[in-house]
Amino acid sequence: MGAGASGILTTTQLIAQAAVLSRDYKLRIQLFDHTGEPATGPAYGTPHECHILNMRAATMSMYSDRPDHFLDWIDSRIPQGSRPTSGDAYIPRAQYGGYLREQLRAAVEDAHRHGVEVEFVTARVTDCLPGAGKALVQCGDVVYSCDAAVLCSGDLPGKGLPELAGSPAYLPSAWQYDDIAGIPSTASVAVIGSSLTAVDVVVLLDALGHQGEIHCFSRLRSLPKVQGAPTPWKSQYVTEERVEELTAGGARQATLAEIAGLFRQEIELATGAPLDWEAALRSARRPVAETLPEDIRDAAEGRNRWYAALDATGHLAPRLWHRMDDAAKEVFLAKHASLWAMYRHSMPLPNAEKLWRLVRAGQLHAHTGLRAAVAHGGRHTLTCVEDGRKREFGADYVVNATGASPDITELDDPLIGNLRQAGRLRPHRHGGVDVDFETGRLIGLDGTASAPVYFVGPLTRGVHFYTNSVETLRTNSTATARSVLRDLG
């Protein structure tokens, strides 16, 4: 259910794994999506070329055993004799959506050759009910019976800022691309958030020729750091072996200090210098006019080796999170997650250079210490406390770029809402939905995973932590497909 990246990866994995199994029954896969067009969600459905992938092309293959597959796909579409695409390139996200759709079509053709039937159902799934060992997929008044169901809800926007809900110039989601394009070019715009989603909003406004001032607001930290040169790094401390040793093979859970210690050693080894934690904290609140040129220079010259060290641990992030105790997770989310995201989820250098041009022109500003945002008389006032001083800023338009909500009780989604109210889905204490770590099987309010229902996608963040990367989605969809086929016998 859902034909975004999660749904496509899961479907292709089901087809690929079923093709190598000898089965006495005929496998039938139904892919539900209300749009009727795969890979058109907020991530890859943008029509704007300025929205580029946040990771280099070399890291974006759908297939773990064919790391160059995406690069080869791109090169197969450029004119003969043209220079091959660099693995360091940041490709437009719409183009990656095309890649996902084509791989799905190819997988469906392969499925037919192996006797696997695939049906596309254009309908909005509103509920998933248990029924005598089966899952009953409800789409309005129509119910489909299946032996197993995999929910692949992508990022879903939350309820936004209720205090601004009545303002006609408030956009509750950064994914309202048409509405952003409709903002008058001379209007002043406030962007709530300072993550990669906020960067996307600024880059889009710039591409549309926006001339008014743009202010980014956040509570704790400024804009993301900048990705460094693609220097390879092999982890020495943050490794699966060290984590297994630290946790006695899973017999105990690690503390935050223990995991942080591994990262400190890794970063210090990569940079050749002691980790200056106080400098990192100060950097989070320094004016962007000071930090951005420094970050761009360090990235362009390959001096921010800390990024290579962090990037090399991406595949281990879910396992590290799984091995941490609950107290460690709660402290991390409350006190350190924002700073972690600032460094770990750094922006591509091309986007950083666009933002720096706007900063130099006096058009883009970033503020921390956001305390309130209110609407009155057709205008908006945003209040910040910076360096102990209270400051107020006015804006004609406000765009909420805080991204998807980790609290599923805030989501305006009928499927998630019905599952939660019926107790068939349990909110995870650290965000998103609760699932079995290894299989993705959905855990109900009673703490059991009895129904043949699975969940793959960003909403498993409380369990898997790092859930927006293709790498993690690829791993989770593979594991879930294996579990589904095994349970079907």
Short mmCIF file of C-alpha atoms in Angstrom, two decimals:
data_model
loop_
_atom_site.label_atom_id
_atom_site.label_comp_id
_atom_site.label_asym_id
_atom_site.label_seq_id
_atom_site.Cartn_x
_atom_site.Cartn_y
_atom_site.Cartn_z
CA MET A 1 0.00 0.00 0.00
CA GLY A 2 1.74 3.07 -1.32
CA ALA A 3 3.76 3.39 -4.53
CA GLY A 4 6.48 5.75 -3.40
CA ALA A 5 10.10 4.67 -2.98
CA SER A 6 9.22 2.30 -0.10
CA GLY A 7 6.41 0.64 -2.03
CA ILE A 8 8.45 0.27 -5.21
CA LEU A 9 11.45 -1.17 -3.38
CA THR A 10 9.24 -3.64 -1.51
CA THR A 11 7.37 -4.70 -4.65
CA THR A 12 10.56 -5.25 -6.64
CA GLN A 13 12.03 -7.24 -3.76
CA LEU A 14 8.94 -9.44 -3.52
CA ILE A 15 9.17 -10.15 -7.24
CA ALA A 16 12.91 -10.80 -7.22
CA GLN A 17 12.83 -13.10 -4.21
CA ALA A 18 9.73 -14.96 -5.41
CA ALA A 19 11.41 -15.60 -8.76
CA VAL A 20 14.14 -17.72 -7.14
CA LEU A 21 11.77 -19.70 -4.92
CA SER A 22 9.95 -22.84 -5.90
CA ARG A 23 6.32 -22.38 -4.88
CA ASP A 24 3.25 -24.57 -5.14
CA TYR A 25 0.98 -21.51 -5.25
CA LYS A 26 0.74 -18.58 -7.61
CA LEU A 27 1.87 -15.31 -6.08
CA ARG A 28 -0.30 -12.28 -6.74
CA ILE A 29 0.83 -8.81 -5.78
CA GLN A 30 -1.56 -5.85 -5.63
CA LEU A 31 0.03 -2.41 -5.45
CA PHE A 32 -2.37 0.22 -4.08
CA ASP A 33 -1.86 3.94 -4.60
CA HIS A 34 -4.50 6.65 -4.81
CA THR A 35 -2.57 8.73 -7.37
CA GLY A 36 -2.33 6.03 -10.02
CA GLU A 37 1.25 7.12 -10.72
CA PRO A 38 4.20 5.60 -8.79
CA ALA A 39 6.97 7.72 -7.26
CA THR A 40 5.04 10.99 -7.25
CA GLY A 41 5.18 11.66 -3.52
CA PRO A 42 6.92 14.66 -1.93
CA ALA A 43 10.43 13.22 -2.32
CA TYR A 44 10.50 12.42 -6.04
CA GLY A 45 7.29 13.96 -7.32
CA THR A 46 8.62 17.51 -7.50
CA PRO A 47 8.50 18.93 -11.05
CA HIS A 48 11.32 21.39 -10.34
CA GLU A 49 14.83 20.64 -11.61
CA CYS A 50 16.33 22.70 -8.78
CA HIS A 51 15.27 20.01 -6.32
CA ILE A 52 18.27 17.70 -6.37
CA LEU A 53 19.03 14.54 -4.45
CA ASN A 54 20.74 15.18 -1.14
CA MET A 55 23.11 12.29 -1.80
CA ARG A 56 25.51 11.69 -4.66
CA ALA A 57 24.39 9.59 -7.62
CA ALA A 58 26.89 6.83 -6.77
CA THR A 59 25.00 6.05 -3.56
CA MET A 60 21.48 5.83 -5.01
CA SER A 61 21.26 2.42 -6.67
CA MET A 62 18.11 0.42 -5.91
CA TYR A 63 20.20 -2.76 -5.78
CA SER A 64 22.79 -3.47 -3.12
CA ASP A 65 24.60 -5.96 -5.37
CA ARG A 66 24.76 -3.46 -8.27
CA PRO A 67 26.03 -0.20 -6.76
CA ASP A 68 26.54 1.45 -10.17
CA HIS A 69 23.06 0.63 -11.44
CA PHE A 70 21.64 4.16 -11.11
CA LEU A 71 24.72 5.69 -12.74
CA ASP A 72 24.49 3.22 -15.61
CA TRP A 73 20.78 4.03 -15.98
CA ILE A 74 21.52 7.76 -16.24
CA ASP A 75 24.31 7.21 -18.75
CA SER A 76 22.08 5.03 -20.91
CA ARG A 77 19.91 8.11 -21.46
CA ILE A 78 22.49 10.69 -22.41
CA PRO A 79 23.53 11.24 -26.06
CA GLN A 80 26.13 8.85 -27.41
CA GLY A 81 29.62 10.25 -27.03
CA SER A 82 28.68 12.50 -24.12
CA ARG A 83 30.74 12.47 -20.99
CA PRO A 84 29.53 9.85 -18.44
CA THR A 85 27.75 11.15 -15.37
CA SER A 86 30.03 11.57 -12.39
CA GLY A 87 29.21 9.48 -9.36
CA ASP A 88 29.67 12.70 -7.37
CA ALA A 89 26.82 14.44 -9.20
CA TYR A 90 23.60 15.47 -7.46
CA ILE A 91 20.81 14.43 -9.82
CA PRO A 92 17.38 16.13 -9.94
CA ARG A 93 14.94 14.22 -7.76
CA ALA A 94 12.33 14.07 -10.51
CA GLN A 95 14.85 12.11 -12.58
CA TYR A 96 15.29 9.65 -9.75
CA GLY A 97 11.52 9.24 -9.66
CA GLY A 98 11.71 8.22 -13.30
CA TYR A 99 14.37 5.68 -12.39
CA LEU A 100 12.14 4.17 -9.71
CA ARG A 101 9.18 3.96 -12.09
CA GLU A 102 11.22 2.29 -14.81
CA GLN A 103 12.65 -0.28 -12.40
CA LEU A 104 9.12 -1.08 -11.26
CA ARG A 105 7.99 -1.59 -14.84
CA ALA A 106 10.97 -3.85 -15.52
CA ALA A 107 10.26 -5.85 -12.35
CA VAL A 108 6.62 -6.32 -13.37
CA GLU A 109 7.70 -7.64 -16.77
CA ASP A 110 10.08 -10.03 -15.03
CA ALA A 111 7.30 -11.09 -12.66
CA HIS A 112 5.09 -12.17 -15.56
CA ARG A 113 7.91 -14.34 -16.90
CA HIS A 114 8.06 -16.14 -13.55
CA GLY A 115 4.32 -16.57 -13.16
CA VAL A 116 3.95 -13.77 -10.60
CA GLU A 117 0.89 -11.60 -11.19
CA VAL A 118 1.07 -7.89 -10.41
CA GLU A 119 -2.02 -5.67 -10.33
CA PHE A 120 -2.07 -1.90 -9.87
CA VAL A 121 -5.06 -0.62 -7.92
CA THR A 122 -5.78 3.10 -8.05
CA ALA A 123 -7.54 3.62 -4.73
CA ARG A 124 -6.92 5.21 -1.35
CA VAL A 125 -6.54 2.59 1.38
CA THR A 126 -8.49 3.70 4.44
CA ASP A 127 -8.09 0.69 6.73
CA CYS A 128 -6.45 -2.70 7.09
CA LEU A 129 -8.53 -5.21 9.06
CA PRO A 130 -7.64 -8.63 10.46
CA GLY A 131 -9.63 -11.60 9.20
CA ALA A 132 -8.97 -15.28 9.90
CA GLY A 133 -5.22 -15.11 9.35
CA LYS A 134 -5.60 -12.68 6.50
CA ALA A 135 -5.47 -8.93 6.05
CA LEU A 136 -8.53 -7.16 4.68
CA VAL A 137 -7.57 -4.02 2.78
CA GLN A 138 -10.38 -1.49 2.80
CA CYS A 139 -10.66 1.21 0.14
CA GLY A 140 -13.83 3.13 0.97
CA ASP A 141 -16.67 0.65 0.49
CA VAL A 142 -14.51 -1.94 -1.28
CA VAL A 143 -12.60 -4.61 0.66
CA TYR A 144 -9.75 -6.70 -0.77
CA SER A 145 -8.67 -9.92 0.98
CA CYS A 146 -4.96 -10.77 1.03
CA ASP A 147 -2.65 -13.16 2.86
CA ALA A 148 -0.26 -10.37 3.88
CA ALA A 149 -0.25 -6.59 3.66
CA VAL A 150 2.71 -4.23 3.56
CA LEU A 151 2.00 -0.59 4.40
CA CYS A 152 4.42 1.77 2.66
CA SER A 153 3.30 5.20 3.78
CA GLY A 154 5.99 7.71 2.99
CA ASP A 155 6.58 11.00 4.74
CA LEU A 156 3.28 12.50 5.84
CA PRO A 157 2.93 16.12 6.94
CA GLY A 158 1.66 16.81 10.44
CA LYS A 159 -0.99 19.31 11.47
CA GLY A 160 1.50 22.13 11.20
CA LEU A 161 1.21 25.28 13.28
CA PRO A 162 -2.40 25.60 14.49
CA GLU A 163 -1.85 29.22 15.49
CA LEU A 164 -1.37 30.06 11.79
CA ALA A 165 -4.00 27.72 10.37
CA GLY A 166 -6.47 30.53 9.70
CA SER A 167 -4.07 32.60 7.62
CA PRO A 168 -4.55 32.38 3.82
CA ALA A 169 -0.84 33.16 3.40
CA TYR A 170 0.28 30.22 5.52
CA LEU A 171 1.50 27.07 3.73
CA PRO A 172 1.42 24.15 6.21
CA SER A 173 3.72 22.00 4.07
CA ALA A 174 6.93 22.65 2.15
CA TRP A 175 5.68 20.12 -0.41
CA GLN A 176 2.95 22.48 -1.70
CA TYR A 177 5.04 23.28 -4.75
CA ASP A 178 2.28 25.04 -6.72
CA ASP A 179 1.39 27.23 -3.76
CA ILE A 180 5.03 28.20 -3.25
CA ALA A 181 5.22 29.08 -6.94
CA GLY A 182 2.20 31.34 -6.39
CA ILE A 183 3.90 33.51 -3.76
CA PRO A 184 4.40 37.03 -5.18
CA SER A 185 8.03 37.56 -6.12
CA THR A 186 8.44 40.64 -3.91
CA ALA A 187 6.76 39.18 -0.82
CA SER A 188 8.73 38.55 2.35
CA VAL A 189 8.74 34.86 3.24
CA ALA A 190 9.33 33.17 6.59
CA VAL A 191 10.43 29.54 6.38
CA ILE A 192 9.86 27.62 9.62
CA GLY A 193 12.65 25.07 9.92
CA SER A 194 16.35 24.87 9.12
CA SER A 195 16.72 21.34 7.77
CA LEU A 196 17.21 20.07 4.22
CA THR A 197 13.48 20.61 3.68
CA ALA A 198 13.93 24.31 4.41
CA VAL A 199 16.85 24.40 2.00
CA ASP A 200 14.56 22.96 -0.69
CA VAL A 201 12.08 25.80 -0.12
CA VAL A 202 14.76 28.47 -0.42
CA VAL A 203 16.27 26.87 -3.52
CA LEU A 204 12.82 26.70 -5.15
CA LEU A 205 12.04 30.33 -4.38
CA ASP A 206 15.40 31.29 -5.87
CA ALA A 207 14.76 29.22 -9.02
CA LEU A 208 11.39 30.95 -9.41
CA GLY A 209 13.11 34.34 -9.38
CA HIS A 210 11.93 35.42 -5.95
CA GLN A 211 13.17 38.90 -5.03
CA GLY A 212 11.74 39.45 -1.54
CA GLU A 213 13.55 38.68 1.69
CA ILE A 214 13.58 35.10 2.96
CA HIS A 215 14.04 34.35 6.66
CA CYS A 216 14.60 30.81 7.99
CA PHE A 217 13.59 30.27 11.63
CA SER A 218 14.34 27.41 13.99
CA ARG A 219 14.44 26.82 17.73
CA LEU A 220 17.91 25.38 18.18
CA ARG A 221 20.27 25.53 15.22
CA SER A 222 21.00 27.19 11.92
CA LEU A 223 21.16 25.73 8.40
CA PRO A 224 22.77 22.36 7.68
CA LYS A 225 26.50 21.99 7.19
CA VAL A 226 27.85 21.30 3.70
CA GLN A 227 28.82 17.89 2.37
CA GLY A 228 32.52 17.47 1.82
CA ALA A 229 34.45 15.99 -1.06
CA PRO A 230 33.68 12.29 -1.66
CA THR A 231 36.76 10.95 0.07
CA PRO A 232 36.42 7.25 0.91
CA TRP A 233 36.54 6.27 4.57
CA LYS A 234 36.61 2.86 6.20
CA SER A 235 35.30 2.95 9.74
CA GLN A 236 37.64 1.75 12.45
CA TYR A 237 35.55 2.37 15.57
CA VAL A 238 31.91 2.65 14.50
CA THR A 239 31.75 -0.87 13.13
CA GLU A 240 29.37 -3.78 13.52
CA GLU A 241 32.10 -5.76 15.27
CA ARG A 242 32.74 -3.02 17.83
CA VAL A 243 29.03 -2.60 18.51
CA GLU A 244 28.56 -6.35 18.97
CA GLU A 245 31.52 -6.39 21.32
CA LEU A 246 30.21 -3.40 23.24
CA THR A 247 26.76 -4.95 23.70
CA ALA A 248 27.97 -8.54 24.25
CA GLY A 249 26.26 -9.66 21.08
CA GLY A 250 23.01 -7.97 22.06
CA ALA A 251 22.92 -9.30 25.62
CA ARG A 252 23.04 -5.73 26.90
CA GLN A 253 22.18 -2.34 25.46
CA ALA A 254 24.64 0.48 24.98
CA THR A 255 24.51 3.83 26.73
CA LEU A 256 24.63 7.13 24.88
CA ALA A 257 28.10 7.81 26.28
CA GLU A 258 29.38 4.51 24.87
CA ILE A 259 28.01 5.12 21.37
CA ALA A 260 29.15 8.76 21.45
CA GLY A 261 32.60 7.52 22.44
CA LEU A 262 32.84 5.39 19.32
CA PHE A 263 31.85 8.34 17.14
CA ARG A 264 34.32 10.63 18.88
CA GLN A 265 37.15 8.20 18.19
CA GLU A 266 36.06 7.81 14.57
CA ILE A 267 35.84 11.55 13.90
CA GLU A 268 39.13 12.27 15.63
CA LEU A 269 40.82 9.57 13.56
CA ALA A 270 39.35 11.00 10.34
CA THR A 271 40.20 14.63 11.11
CA GLY A 272 43.50 14.03 12.91
CA ALA A 273 42.44 16.42 15.67
CA PRO A 274 40.53 16.29 18.98
CA LEU A 275 36.78 16.75 18.61
CA ASP A 276 35.91 20.27 19.76
CA TRP A 277 32.37 19.74 21.02
CA GLU A 278 32.00 23.31 22.26
CA ALA A 279 32.92 24.65 18.82
CA ALA A 280 30.27 22.42 17.25
CA LEU A 281 27.66 23.76 19.66
CA ARG A 282 28.67 27.35 18.99
CA SER A 283 28.54 26.76 15.24
CA ALA A 284 24.88 25.78 15.52
CA ARG A 285 23.95 29.33 16.52
CA ARG A 286 26.56 31.42 14.73
CA PRO A 287 25.30 33.79 11.99
CA VAL A 288 24.96 32.02 8.66
CA ALA A 289 26.90 34.83 7.00
CA GLU A 290 29.92 33.66 9.01
CA THR A 291 29.50 29.90 8.91
CA LEU A 292 28.29 29.28 5.35
CA PRO A 293 31.38 30.59 3.51
CA GLU A 294 33.59 28.62 5.90
CA ASP A 295 31.57 25.45 5.35
CA ILE A 296 31.60 25.87 1.56
CA ARG A 297 35.36 26.41 1.52
CA ASP A 298 36.02 23.41 3.77
CA ALA A 299 33.74 21.21 1.66
CA ALA A 300 35.22 22.34 -1.68
CA GLU A 301 38.77 21.81 -0.43
CA GLY A 302 38.07 18.48 1.28
CA ARG A 303 38.87 19.72 4.78
CA ASN A 304 35.72 18.55 6.54
CA ARG A 305 36.81 14.95 6.95
CA TRP A 306 34.24 14.51 9.70
CA TYR A 307 31.58 14.19 6.99
CA ALA A 308 33.31 11.22 5.36
CA ALA A 309 33.51 9.52 8.76
CA LEU A 310 29.82 10.13 9.50
CA ASP A 311 28.71 9.14 6.02
CA ALA A 312 30.54 5.82 6.27
CA THR A 313 28.36 4.82 9.24
CA GLY A 314 25.00 5.25 7.44
CA HIS A 315 24.41 1.54 6.90
CA LEU A 316 24.94 0.90 10.61
CA ALA A 317 22.63 3.64 11.93
CA PRO A 318 19.52 1.42 12.40
CA ARG A 319 21.57 -1.29 14.15
CA LEU A 320 23.28 1.27 16.41
CA TRP A 321 19.90 2.72 17.36
CA HIS A 322 18.52 -0.75 18.04
CA ARG A 323 21.43 -1.50 20.39
CA MET A 324 20.99 1.67 22.46
CA ASP A 325 18.93 1.65 25.66
CA ASP A 326 15.72 3.70 25.88
CA ALA A 327 17.22 6.26 28.24
CA ALA A 328 20.02 6.92 25.75
CA LYS A 329 17.54 7.37 22.91
CA GLU A 330 15.39 9.78 24.90
CA VAL A 331 18.35 11.96 25.89
CA PHE A 332 19.64 11.95 22.33
CA LEU A 333 16.29 12.98 20.84
CA ALA A 334 15.71 15.68 23.46
CA LYS A 335 19.18 17.21 23.53
CA HIS A 336 21.32 16.17 20.59
CA ALA A 337 19.20 15.14 17.58
CA SER A 338 19.02 18.64 16.11
CA LEU A 339 22.79 19.16 16.18
CA TRP A 340 23.35 15.64 14.86
CA ALA A 341 21.06 16.33 11.90
CA MET A 342 22.87 19.60 11.19
CA TYR A 343 26.11 17.71 10.59
CA ARG A 344 24.94 14.26 9.47
CA HIS A 345 22.29 15.50 7.04
CA SER A 346 24.45 18.12 5.40
CA MET A 347 23.37 19.96 2.25
CA PRO A 348 24.89 19.35 -1.19
CA LEU A 349 27.56 21.86 -2.20
CA PRO A 350 25.53 23.17 -5.21
CA ASN A 351 22.67 24.12 -2.87
CA ALA A 352 25.06 25.71 -0.38
CA GLU A 353 26.52 27.90 -3.12
CA LYS A 354 23.02 29.07 -4.13
CA LEU A 355 22.20 29.96 -0.52
CA TRP A 356 25.48 31.81 -0.10
CA ARG A 357 24.68 33.96 -3.13
CA LEU A 358 21.36 34.92 -1.48
CA VAL A 359 23.06 35.61 1.86
CA ARG A 360 25.66 37.85 0.18
CA ALA A 361 22.88 39.77 -1.55
CA GLY A 362 21.17 40.37 1.79
CA GLN A 363 18.13 38.39 0.70
CA LEU A 364 18.47 35.28 2.89
CA HIS A 365 18.71 35.30 6.69
CA ALA A 366 18.68 32.52 9.29
CA HIS A 367 17.58 32.87 12.91
CA THR A 368 17.62 30.57 15.92
CA GLY A 369 15.68 30.80 19.16
CA LEU A 370 12.21 30.80 17.57
CA ARG A 371 9.58 31.24 20.27
CA ALA A 372 6.31 32.12 18.53
CA ALA A 373 4.63 32.70 15.18
CA VAL A 374 1.28 34.50 14.98
CA ALA A 375 -0.93 35.91 12.23
CA HIS A 376 -2.82 39.18 12.39
CA GLY A 377 -4.17 41.60 9.83
CA GLY A 378 -2.86 39.70 6.84
CA ARG A 379 0.70 39.69 8.19
CA HIS A 380 2.72 37.32 10.34
CA THR A 381 4.99 38.07 13.28
CA LEU A 382 7.74 35.69 14.33
CA THR A 383 9.46 36.11 17.66
CA CYS A 384 13.00 34.91 18.39
CA VAL A 385 15.28 35.14 21.40
CA GLU A 386 18.89 35.33 20.18
CA ASP A 387 21.80 36.00 22.54
CA GLY A 388 19.31 36.89 25.26
CA ARG A 389 17.62 39.53 23.10
CA LYS A 390 14.02 39.31 21.98
CA ARG A 391 13.50 40.17 18.31
CA GLU A 392 10.39 40.27 16.13
CA PHE A 393 10.22 39.79 12.38
CA GLY A 394 7.34 40.39 9.99
CA ALA A 395 6.52 38.24 6.96
CA ASP A 396 3.89 38.29 4.23
CA TYR A 397 3.97 34.49 3.80
CA VAL A 398 4.96 31.60 6.07
CA VAL A 399 6.03 28.16 4.81
CA ASN A 400 6.18 25.31 7.32
CA ALA A 401 9.33 23.37 6.39
CA THR A 402 9.63 21.29 9.55
CA GLY A 403 8.91 18.21 7.43
CA ALA A 404 7.09 15.07 8.47
CA SER A 405 5.82 14.78 12.01
CA PRO A 406 7.27 12.00 14.17
CA ASP A 407 4.03 11.93 16.18
CA ILE A 408 1.52 9.78 14.31
CA THR A 409 -1.34 11.17 16.41
CA GLU A 410 -0.83 14.43 14.47
CA LEU A 411 -1.08 12.85 11.03
CA ASP A 412 -4.13 13.59 8.93
CA ASP A 413 -4.15 10.15 7.27
CA PRO A 414 -7.23 7.89 7.40
CA LEU A 415 -5.28 4.62 7.26
CA ILE A 416 -2.91 5.51 10.10
CA GLY A 417 -5.77 7.02 12.11
CA ASN A 418 -8.06 3.99 11.77
CA LEU A 419 -5.29 1.53 12.60
CA ARG A 420 -4.30 3.52 15.67
CA GLN A 421 -7.84 3.97 16.97
CA ALA A 422 -8.54 0.24 16.59
CA GLY A 423 -5.33 -0.66 18.44
CA ARG A 424 -3.89 -2.51 15.45
CA LEU A 425 -1.02 -0.04 15.31
CA ARG A 426 1.00 1.20 18.26
CA PRO A 427 2.78 4.57 18.26
CA HIS A 428 6.45 4.11 19.04
CA ARG A 429 7.71 6.02 22.05
CA HIS A 430 10.52 7.49 19.95
CA GLY A 431 8.34 8.45 17.00
CA GLY A 432 6.46 6.83 14.17
CA VAL A 433 4.93 3.36 14.32
CA ASP A 434 6.14 0.34 16.25
CA VAL A 435 7.33 -2.62 14.20
CA ASP A 436 9.53 -5.66 14.67
CA PHE A 437 13.10 -4.51 14.01
CA GLU A 438 14.12 -7.46 11.87
CA THR A 439 10.99 -8.03 9.77
CA GLY A 440 8.97 -4.80 9.86
CA ARG A 441 5.92 -6.67 11.12
CA LEU A 442 3.42 -4.20 12.62
CA ILE A 443 3.03 -4.28 16.42
CA GLY A 444 -0.40 -3.60 17.85
CA LEU A 445 -1.43 -1.85 21.03
CA ASP A 446 -1.29 -5.17 22.91
CA GLY A 447 2.41 -5.48 22.10
CA THR A 448 2.02 -8.40 19.70
CA ALA A 449 2.66 -8.69 15.98
CA SER A 450 -0.01 -11.28 15.28
CA ALA A 451 -1.65 -9.90 12.12
CA PRO A 452 0.06 -10.49 8.74
CA VAL A 453 0.65 -6.76 8.35
CA TYR A 454 4.04 -5.10 7.81
CA PHE A 455 5.29 -1.54 7.58
CA VAL A 456 8.20 -0.21 5.49
CA GLY A 457 9.14 3.45 5.21
CA PRO A 458 10.04 6.65 7.05
CA LEU A 459 7.38 6.13 9.72
CA THR A 460 9.41 3.30 11.31
CA ARG A 461 11.89 5.95 12.51
CA GLY A 462 11.37 5.13 16.20
CA VAL A 463 12.59 1.58 15.50
CA HIS A 464 15.14 2.11 12.72
CA PHE A 465 16.07 5.79 13.33
CA TYR A 466 17.60 6.55 9.91
CA THR A 467 14.69 5.76 7.61
CA ASN A 468 14.78 8.31 4.79
CA SER A 469 17.86 7.00 3.03
CA VAL A 470 17.57 4.67 0.05
CA GLU A 471 20.15 2.50 1.78
CA THR A 472 17.92 1.88 4.80
CA LEU A 473 14.74 1.52 2.74
CA ARG A 474 16.54 -1.00 0.54
CA THR A 475 17.61 -3.03 3.58
CA ASN A 476 14.19 -2.92 5.24
CA SER A 477 12.23 -3.74 2.09
CA THR A 478 14.51 -6.72 1.46
CA ALA A 479 14.00 -8.04 5.00
CA THR A 480 10.24 -7.52 4.91
CA ALA A 481 9.86 -9.21 1.52
CA ARG A 482 11.84 -12.17 2.84
CA SER A 483 9.64 -12.39 5.94
CA VAL A 484 6.40 -12.12 3.93
CA LEU A 485 7.37 -14.92 1.55
CA ARG A 486 8.62 -17.09 4.39
CA ASP A 487 5.37 -16.68 6.33
CA LEU A 488 3.35 -17.52 3.23
CA GLY A 489 5.15 -20.87 3.19
#
